[in-house]
mmCIF file of C-alpha atoms in Angstrom:
data_model
loop_
_atom_site.group_PDB
_atom_site.id
_atom_site.type_symbol
_atom_site.label_atom_id
_atom_site.label_comp_id
_atom_site.label_asym_id
_atom_site.label_seq_id
_atom_site.Cartn_x
_atom_site.Cartn_y
_atom_site.Cartn_z
ATOM 1 C CA UNK A 639 -17.713 -24.235 10.702
ATOM 2 C CA UNK A 640 -19.814 -21.073 10.689
ATOM 3 C CA UNK A 641 -22.852 -21.528 12.921
ATOM 4 C CA UNK A 642 -25.761 -19.175 12.258
ATOM 5 C CA UNK A 643 -28.570 -19.004 14.802
ATOM 6 C CA UNK A 644 -31.475 -16.678 15.578
ATOM 7 C CA UNK A 645 -29.013 -14.629 17.679
ATOM 8 C CA UNK A 646 -26.482 -14.022 14.893
ATOM 9 C CA UNK A 647 -25.961 -10.315 14.109
ATOM 10 C CA UNK A 648 -25.674 -9.205 10.485
ATOM 11 C CA UNK A 649 -23.112 -6.743 9.105
ATOM 12 C CA UNK A 650 -22.142 -6.088 5.519
ATOM 13 C CA UNK A 651 -20.893 -3.817 2.780
ATOM 14 C CA UNK A 652 -22.810 -1.706 0.257
ATOM 15 C CA UNK A 653 -21.112 -1.202 -3.102
ATOM 16 C CA UNK A 654 -21.712 -1.285 -6.842
ATOM 17 C CA UNK A 655 -19.996 -3.484 -7.908
ATOM 18 C CA UNK A 656 -19.029 -5.244 -4.686
ATOM 19 C CA UNK A 657 -17.810 -8.714 -5.782
ATOM 20 C CA UNK A 658 -14.150 -7.626 -5.621
ATOM 21 C CA UNK A 659 -14.399 -6.425 -2.004
ATOM 22 C CA UNK A 660 -11.969 -7.960 0.508
ATOM 23 C CA UNK A 661 -13.925 -6.640 3.509
ATOM 24 C CA UNK A 662 -16.092 -9.774 3.953
ATOM 25 C CA UNK A 663 -12.959 -11.919 4.377
ATOM 26 C CA UNK A 664 -11.316 -9.509 6.767
ATOM 27 C CA UNK A 665 -14.334 -8.741 8.977
ATOM 28 C CA UNK A 666 -15.537 -12.347 9.109
ATOM 29 C CA UNK A 667 -12.072 -13.402 10.308
ATOM 30 C CA UNK A 668 -12.202 -10.689 12.995
ATOM 31 C CA UNK A 669 -15.643 -11.791 14.266
ATOM 32 C CA UNK A 670 -14.561 -15.432 14.251
ATOM 33 C CA UNK A 671 -11.301 -14.734 16.124
ATOM 34 C CA UNK A 672 -13.079 -12.901 18.945
ATOM 35 C CA UNK A 673 -15.944 -15.387 19.087
ATOM 36 C CA UNK A 674 -18.544 -12.743 18.152
ATOM 37 C CA UNK A 675 -21.784 -14.261 16.849
ATOM 38 C CA UNK A 676 -22.018 -12.273 13.602
ATOM 39 C CA UNK A 677 -21.802 -12.582 9.823
ATOM 40 C CA UNK A 678 -20.587 -10.031 7.270
ATOM 41 C CA UNK A 679 -22.026 -10.146 3.773
ATOM 42 C CA UNK A 680 -21.703 -8.167 0.525
ATOM 43 C CA UNK A 681 -24.774 -6.236 -0.694
ATOM 44 C CA UNK A 682 -24.634 -5.070 -4.299
ATOM 45 C CA UNK A 683 -26.690 -1.860 -4.208
ATOM 46 C CA UNK A 684 -27.144 0.345 -7.267
ATOM 47 C CA UNK A 685 -27.196 4.130 -6.617
ATOM 48 C CA UNK A 686 -30.902 4.241 -7.650
ATOM 49 C CA UNK A 687 -31.766 1.683 -4.962
ATOM 50 C CA UNK A 688 -29.670 3.197 -2.185
ATOM 51 C CA UNK A 689 -32.518 4.967 -0.364
ATOM 52 C CA UNK A 690 -34.507 1.718 -0.204
ATOM 53 C CA UNK A 691 -31.424 -0.233 0.866
ATOM 54 C CA UNK A 692 -30.811 2.181 3.768
ATOM 55 C CA UNK A 693 -34.465 1.835 4.806
ATOM 56 C CA UNK A 694 -33.849 -1.924 4.704
ATOM 57 C CA UNK A 695 -30.967 -1.561 7.189
ATOM 58 C CA UNK A 696 -33.368 -0.068 9.713
ATOM 59 C CA UNK A 697 -36.209 -2.459 8.942
ATOM 60 C CA UNK A 698 -34.057 -5.595 9.191
ATOM 61 C CA UNK A 699 -31.986 -4.426 12.164
ATOM 62 C CA UNK A 700 -28.670 -4.884 10.343
ATOM 63 C CA UNK A 701 -26.068 -3.751 12.883
ATOM 64 C CA UNK A 702 -23.586 -2.027 10.611
ATOM 65 C CA UNK A 703 -22.218 -1.715 7.123
ATOM 66 C CA UNK A 704 -19.208 -0.498 5.229
ATOM 67 C CA UNK A 705 -19.830 1.652 2.163
ATOM 68 C CA UNK A 706 -17.652 1.677 -0.938
ATOM 69 C CA UNK A 707 -17.715 3.338 -4.367
ATOM 70 C CA UNK A 708 -19.869 4.805 -5.806
ATOM 71 C CA UNK A 709 -22.056 5.173 -2.707
ATOM 72 C CA UNK A 710 -19.849 6.924 -0.122
ATOM 73 C CA UNK A 711 -21.137 10.442 -0.889
ATOM 74 C CA UNK A 712 -24.612 9.350 -1.984
ATOM 75 C CA UNK A 713 -25.488 7.680 1.339
ATOM 76 C CA UNK A 714 -24.953 10.791 3.499
ATOM 77 C CA UNK A 715 -28.459 12.335 3.070
ATOM 78 C CA UNK A 716 -30.132 9.088 4.186
ATOM 79 C CA UNK A 717 -28.338 8.896 7.565
ATOM 80 C CA UNK A 718 -29.414 10.436 10.886
ATOM 81 C CA UNK A 719 -26.034 11.926 11.701
ATOM 82 C CA UNK A 720 -22.354 11.746 10.742
ATOM 83 C CA UNK A 721 -19.048 12.200 12.575
ATOM 84 C CA UNK A 722 -16.641 15.121 12.035
ATOM 85 C CA UNK A 723 -14.516 13.402 9.375
ATOM 86 C CA UNK A 724 -17.558 12.248 7.378
ATOM 87 C CA UNK A 725 -19.095 15.732 7.601
ATOM 88 C CA UNK A 726 -15.896 17.403 6.356
ATOM 89 C CA UNK A 727 -15.339 14.862 3.573
ATOM 90 C CA UNK A 728 -18.997 14.595 2.570
ATOM 91 C CA UNK A 729 -18.438 10.837 2.420
ATOM 92 C CA UNK A 730 -19.132 7.861 4.666
ATOM 93 C CA UNK A 731 -17.449 4.449 4.619
ATOM 94 C CA UNK A 732 -18.919 3.021 7.843
ATOM 95 C CA UNK A 733 -22.465 3.066 9.230
ATOM 96 C CA UNK A 734 -23.532 1.910 12.682
ATOM 97 C CA UNK A 735 -27.132 1.284 13.587
ATOM 98 C CA UNK A 736 -27.945 2.190 17.186
ATOM 99 C CA UNK A 737 -31.559 1.148 17.833
ATOM 100 C CA UNK A 738 -32.521 2.198 14.326
ATOM 101 C CA UNK A 739 -30.536 5.481 14.426
ATOM 102 C CA UNK A 740 -27.999 5.369 11.592
ATOM 103 C CA UNK A 741 -24.672 7.088 12.275
ATOM 104 C CA UNK A 742 -22.106 7.581 9.513
ATOM 105 C CA UNK A 743 -18.331 7.630 9.958
ATOM 106 C CA UNK A 744 -15.330 7.942 7.687
ATOM 107 C CA UNK A 745 -12.399 5.806 8.855
ATOM 108 C CA UNK A 746 -10.271 6.069 5.683
ATOM 109 C CA UNK A 747 -7.944 8.885 6.756
ATOM 110 C CA UNK A 748 -7.456 7.700 10.319
ATOM 111 C CA UNK A 749 -6.928 4.174 9.011
ATOM 112 C CA UNK A 750 -4.150 5.564 6.829
ATOM 113 C CA UNK A 751 -2.426 7.314 9.770
ATOM 114 C CA UNK A 752 -2.860 4.185 11.937
ATOM 115 C CA UNK A 753 -1.050 2.183 9.232
ATOM 116 C CA UNK A 754 1.879 4.639 9.373
ATOM 117 C CA UNK A 755 2.048 4.404 13.165
ATOM 118 C CA UNK A 756 2.081 0.602 12.919
ATOM 119 C CA UNK A 757 5.191 0.954 10.718
ATOM 120 C CA UNK A 758 6.840 3.242 13.291
ATOM 121 C CA UNK A 759 6.350 6.452 11.297
ATOM 122 C CA UNK A 760 5.746 9.552 13.434
ATOM 123 C CA UNK A 761 3.954 12.310 11.484
ATOM 124 C CA UNK A 762 4.124 14.904 14.249
ATOM 125 C CA UNK A 763 5.389 18.218 12.857
ATOM 126 C CA UNK A 764 6.459 16.536 9.613
ATOM 127 C CA UNK A 765 6.115 17.914 6.063
ATOM 128 C CA UNK A 766 4.062 15.717 3.754
ATOM 129 C CA UNK A 767 3.889 15.808 -0.035
ATOM 130 C CA UNK A 768 0.463 14.429 -0.899
ATOM 131 C CA UNK A 769 -0.228 13.537 -4.539
ATOM 132 C CA UNK A 770 -3.894 13.614 -5.547
ATOM 133 C CA UNK A 771 -6.857 15.716 -4.441
ATOM 134 C CA UNK A 772 -9.671 13.188 -4.952
ATOM 135 C CA UNK A 773 -11.698 11.390 -2.276
ATOM 136 C CA UNK A 774 -8.748 9.430 -0.848
ATOM 137 C CA UNK A 775 -6.428 12.445 -0.957
ATOM 138 C CA UNK A 776 -8.985 14.538 0.888
ATOM 139 C CA UNK A 777 -9.446 11.888 3.615
ATOM 140 C CA UNK A 778 -5.693 11.381 4.060
ATOM 141 C CA UNK A 779 -4.896 15.129 4.138
ATOM 142 C CA UNK A 780 -7.633 15.776 6.719
ATOM 143 C CA UNK A 781 -6.412 12.986 9.021
ATOM 144 C CA UNK A 782 -2.732 13.985 8.664
ATOM 145 C CA UNK A 783 -3.457 17.557 9.754
ATOM 146 C CA UNK A 784 -5.851 16.525 12.543
ATOM 147 C CA UNK A 785 -3.227 14.169 13.937
ATOM 148 C CA UNK A 786 -0.295 16.533 13.986
ATOM 149 C CA UNK A 787 1.431 16.821 10.590
ATOM 150 C CA UNK A 788 3.316 20.122 10.363
ATOM 151 C CA UNK A 789 2.497 20.882 6.745
ATOM 152 C CA UNK A 790 0.756 19.171 3.833
ATOM 153 C CA UNK A 791 1.697 20.097 0.259
ATOM 154 C CA UNK A 792 -1.061 18.883 -2.095
ATOM 155 C CA UNK A 793 0.021 18.219 -5.688
ATOM 156 C CA UNK A 794 -2.573 17.527 -8.346
ATOM 157 C CA UNK A 795 -2.756 17.398 -12.118
ATOM 158 C CA UNK A 796 -5.517 20.036 -12.032
ATOM 159 C CA UNK A 797 -3.980 22.571 -9.664
ATOM 160 C CA UNK A 798 -7.391 24.264 -9.138
ATOM 161 C CA UNK A 799 -8.649 21.080 -7.473
ATOM 162 C CA UNK A 800 -5.616 21.073 -5.145
ATOM 163 C CA UNK A 801 -6.183 24.766 -4.315
ATOM 164 C CA UNK A 802 -9.846 24.182 -3.557
ATOM 165 C CA UNK A 803 -8.959 21.338 -1.159
ATOM 166 C CA UNK A 804 -6.176 23.398 0.440
ATOM 167 C CA UNK A 805 -8.625 26.235 1.152
ATOM 168 C CA UNK A 806 -11.049 23.828 2.855
ATOM 169 C CA UNK A 807 -8.214 22.440 4.998
ATOM 170 C CA UNK A 808 -6.661 25.776 6.032
ATOM 171 C CA UNK A 809 -8.447 25.884 9.384
ATOM 172 C CA UNK A 810 -6.869 22.526 10.326
ATOM 173 C CA UNK A 811 -3.203 23.376 9.693
ATOM 174 C CA UNK A 812 -0.575 24.483 7.165
ATOM 175 C CA UNK A 813 -1.471 23.512 3.597
ATOM 176 C CA UNK A 814 -0.111 24.423 0.195
ATOM 177 C CA UNK A 815 -1.356 23.538 -3.298
ATOM 178 C CA UNK A 816 0.959 22.910 -6.252
ATOM 179 C CA UNK A 817 0.806 21.314 -9.704
ATOM 180 C CA UNK A 818 2.386 17.907 -10.441
ATOM 181 C CA UNK A 819 5.078 19.767 -12.404
ATOM 182 C CA UNK A 820 6.140 21.635 -9.239
ATOM 183 C CA UNK A 821 6.732 18.487 -7.170
ATOM 184 C CA UNK A 822 10.468 18.412 -7.818
ATOM 185 C CA UNK A 823 10.899 21.825 -6.127
ATOM 186 C CA UNK A 824 9.575 20.415 -2.852
ATOM 187 C CA UNK A 825 11.308 17.036 -2.613
ATOM 188 C CA UNK A 826 14.263 18.304 -0.558
ATOM 189 C CA UNK A 827 12.040 19.518 2.279
ATOM 190 C CA UNK A 828 9.547 16.628 2.596
ATOM 191 C CA UNK A 829 9.620 13.882 5.219
ATOM 192 C CA UNK A 830 6.806 11.861 3.707
ATOM 193 C CA UNK A 831 5.628 11.345 0.103
ATOM 194 C CA UNK A 832 2.127 9.884 -0.305
ATOM 195 C CA UNK A 833 0.462 8.848 -3.574
ATOM 196 C CA UNK A 834 -3.340 8.784 -3.240
ATOM 197 C CA UNK A 835 -4.045 8.547 -6.991
ATOM 198 C CA UNK A 836 -4.683 5.327 -8.919
ATOM 199 C CA UNK A 837 -1.595 5.963 -11.094
ATOM 200 C CA UNK A 838 0.669 2.975 -10.584
ATOM 201 C CA UNK A 839 -1.956 0.242 -10.702
ATOM 202 C CA UNK A 840 -1.201 -0.433 -14.372
ATOM 203 C CA UNK A 841 2.238 -1.294 -15.738
ATOM 204 C CA UNK A 842 1.727 1.298 -18.501
ATOM 205 C CA UNK A 843 1.029 4.193 -16.089
ATOM 206 C CA UNK A 844 3.475 7.109 -16.436
ATOM 207 C CA UNK A 845 5.571 8.210 -13.429
ATOM 208 C CA UNK A 846 4.076 10.957 -11.212
ATOM 209 C CA UNK A 847 7.415 12.848 -11.213
ATOM 210 C CA UNK A 848 11.107 12.065 -11.694
ATOM 211 C CA UNK A 849 11.591 9.179 -9.246
ATOM 212 C CA UNK A 850 15.369 9.570 -9.439
ATOM 213 C CA UNK A 851 14.922 12.658 -7.231
ATOM 214 C CA UNK A 852 13.294 10.818 -4.298
ATOM 215 C CA UNK A 853 15.347 11.626 -1.176
ATOM 216 C CA UNK A 854 16.547 8.533 0.706
ATOM 217 C CA UNK A 855 15.517 10.206 3.977
ATOM 218 C CA UNK A 856 11.819 10.300 3.003
ATOM 219 C CA UNK A 857 9.156 7.732 3.840
ATOM 220 C CA UNK A 858 7.298 6.890 0.610
ATOM 221 C CA UNK A 859 3.735 5.591 0.784
ATOM 222 C CA UNK A 860 1.425 4.426 -2.005
ATOM 223 C CA UNK A 861 -2.185 3.684 -1.058
ATOM 224 C CA UNK A 862 -2.300 1.112 -3.897
ATOM 225 C CA UNK A 863 -1.797 -2.502 -2.750
ATOM 226 C CA UNK A 864 -2.220 -4.284 -6.103
ATOM 227 C CA UNK A 865 0.587 -4.451 -7.207
ATOM 228 C CA UNK A 866 2.267 -4.770 -3.797
ATOM 229 C CA UNK A 867 5.114 -2.544 -4.985
ATOM 230 C CA UNK A 868 4.247 0.117 -7.548
ATOM 231 C CA UNK A 869 6.945 1.728 -9.692
ATOM 232 C CA UNK A 870 7.004 4.608 -7.179
ATOM 233 C CA UNK A 871 7.721 2.224 -4.290
ATOM 234 C CA UNK A 872 10.296 0.209 -6.250
ATOM 235 C CA UNK A 873 12.162 3.406 -7.177
ATOM 236 C CA UNK A 874 12.004 4.667 -3.578
ATOM 237 C CA UNK A 875 13.282 1.333 -2.273
ATOM 238 C CA UNK A 876 16.228 1.533 -4.684
ATOM 239 C CA UNK A 877 17.061 4.953 -3.247
ATOM 240 C CA UNK A 878 17.098 3.449 0.254
ATOM 241 C CA UNK A 879 13.871 5.140 1.387
ATOM 242 C CA UNK A 880 11.412 3.407 3.705
ATOM 243 C CA UNK A 881 8.356 2.260 1.719
ATOM 244 C CA UNK A 882 4.770 1.400 2.728
ATOM 245 C CA UNK A 883 1.950 0.170 0.472
ATOM 246 C CA UNK A 884 -1.809 0.551 0.880
ATOM 247 C CA UNK A 885 -2.576 -2.772 2.533
ATOM 248 C CA UNK A 886 -2.197 -1.294 6.027
ATOM 249 C CA UNK A 887 -4.690 1.470 5.229
ATOM 250 C CA UNK A 888 -7.211 -1.131 4.026
ATOM 251 C CA UNK A 889 -6.740 -3.167 7.215
ATOM 252 C CA UNK A 890 -6.866 -0.217 9.620
ATOM 253 C CA UNK A 891 -9.909 1.517 8.111
ATOM 254 C CA UNK A 892 -11.643 -1.863 8.545
ATOM 255 C CA UNK A 893 -10.290 -2.242 12.073
ATOM 256 C CA UNK A 894 -11.703 1.157 13.029
ATOM 257 C CA UNK A 895 -15.093 0.169 11.583
ATOM 258 C CA UNK A 896 -14.980 -3.052 13.630
ATOM 259 C CA UNK A 897 -14.235 -1.046 16.793
ATOM 260 C CA UNK A 898 -17.115 1.371 16.073
ATOM 261 C CA UNK A 899 -19.589 -1.499 15.605
ATOM 262 C CA UNK A 900 -18.553 -3.823 18.427
ATOM 263 C CA UNK A 901 -16.621 -1.772 20.975
ATOM 264 C CA UNK A 902 -13.975 -4.516 20.914
ATOM 265 C CA UNK A 903 -10.296 -4.153 20.028
ATOM 266 C CA UNK A 904 -9.969 -5.642 16.517
ATOM 267 C CA UNK A 905 -7.507 -8.496 15.856
ATOM 268 C CA UNK A 906 -5.456 -6.467 13.349
ATOM 269 C CA UNK A 907 -2.832 -9.199 12.807
ATOM 270 C CA UNK A 908 -5.503 -11.725 11.826
ATOM 271 C CA UNK A 909 -7.222 -9.237 9.509
ATOM 272 C CA UNK A 910 -3.937 -8.476 7.781
ATOM 273 C CA UNK A 911 -2.925 -12.147 7.489
ATOM 274 C CA UNK A 912 -6.231 -13.067 5.782
ATOM 275 C CA UNK A 913 -5.763 -10.278 3.222
ATOM 276 C CA UNK A 914 -2.121 -11.205 2.567
ATOM 277 C CA UNK A 915 -3.180 -14.811 1.880
ATOM 278 C CA UNK A 916 -5.929 -13.657 -0.489
ATOM 279 C CA UNK A 917 -3.658 -11.240 -2.368
#
């Protein structure tokens, strides 16, 4: 049974809406496993109320929060400082309060790369085809380059958006921008194919490219985890390619947040097991 005392620390998540969030389950299980006296609760915060909510964090000595859509970019101006990833991305998904000083982090991209490493995938020097240039694509591309990928080819429906992201990333490594229609010209040379778009969540979603052309030597990753296997992953599996869904990214971005807040090594297996049971 959960025992709350005057010593219990409070953590939580800001989002709008937030009822669907799996973070409370995952982080509560992590605190419980390590015997940390803390609770993790969802806070539904509308964008108009965000400034007041952040002031509330300081006033009530809440130790840390996660931040989800649509507040990741909006929270940045209300924080005291942000880490390198959050500064580059202009978005924060984790906030730590250190004696009332609020520090913002973005653990999405590193969480993604951690999930690959857990599956035995080495990105060092590898060529990655990244589909999507939105918030998730940006975070994943940044982390891939920072952690040693040889080249990232960004494919997006609006090629201008891909080009704009590629220009921002140039100082971190080799990047190229292409349209979705050009994907098939690059498939022979890629080691890793990553979908960061929401296409694939619905049964009626069209394919991103001709899945029959997926090379069996590639690792294919979809950051979607509902469904567990999107059409992209099912097609890749049929071709004999190694496949990874987005559950690991969800777990590892949360694990990094846990580490930032507590300084303890997170119980990743427990966090993953709780999510698997829920899903």
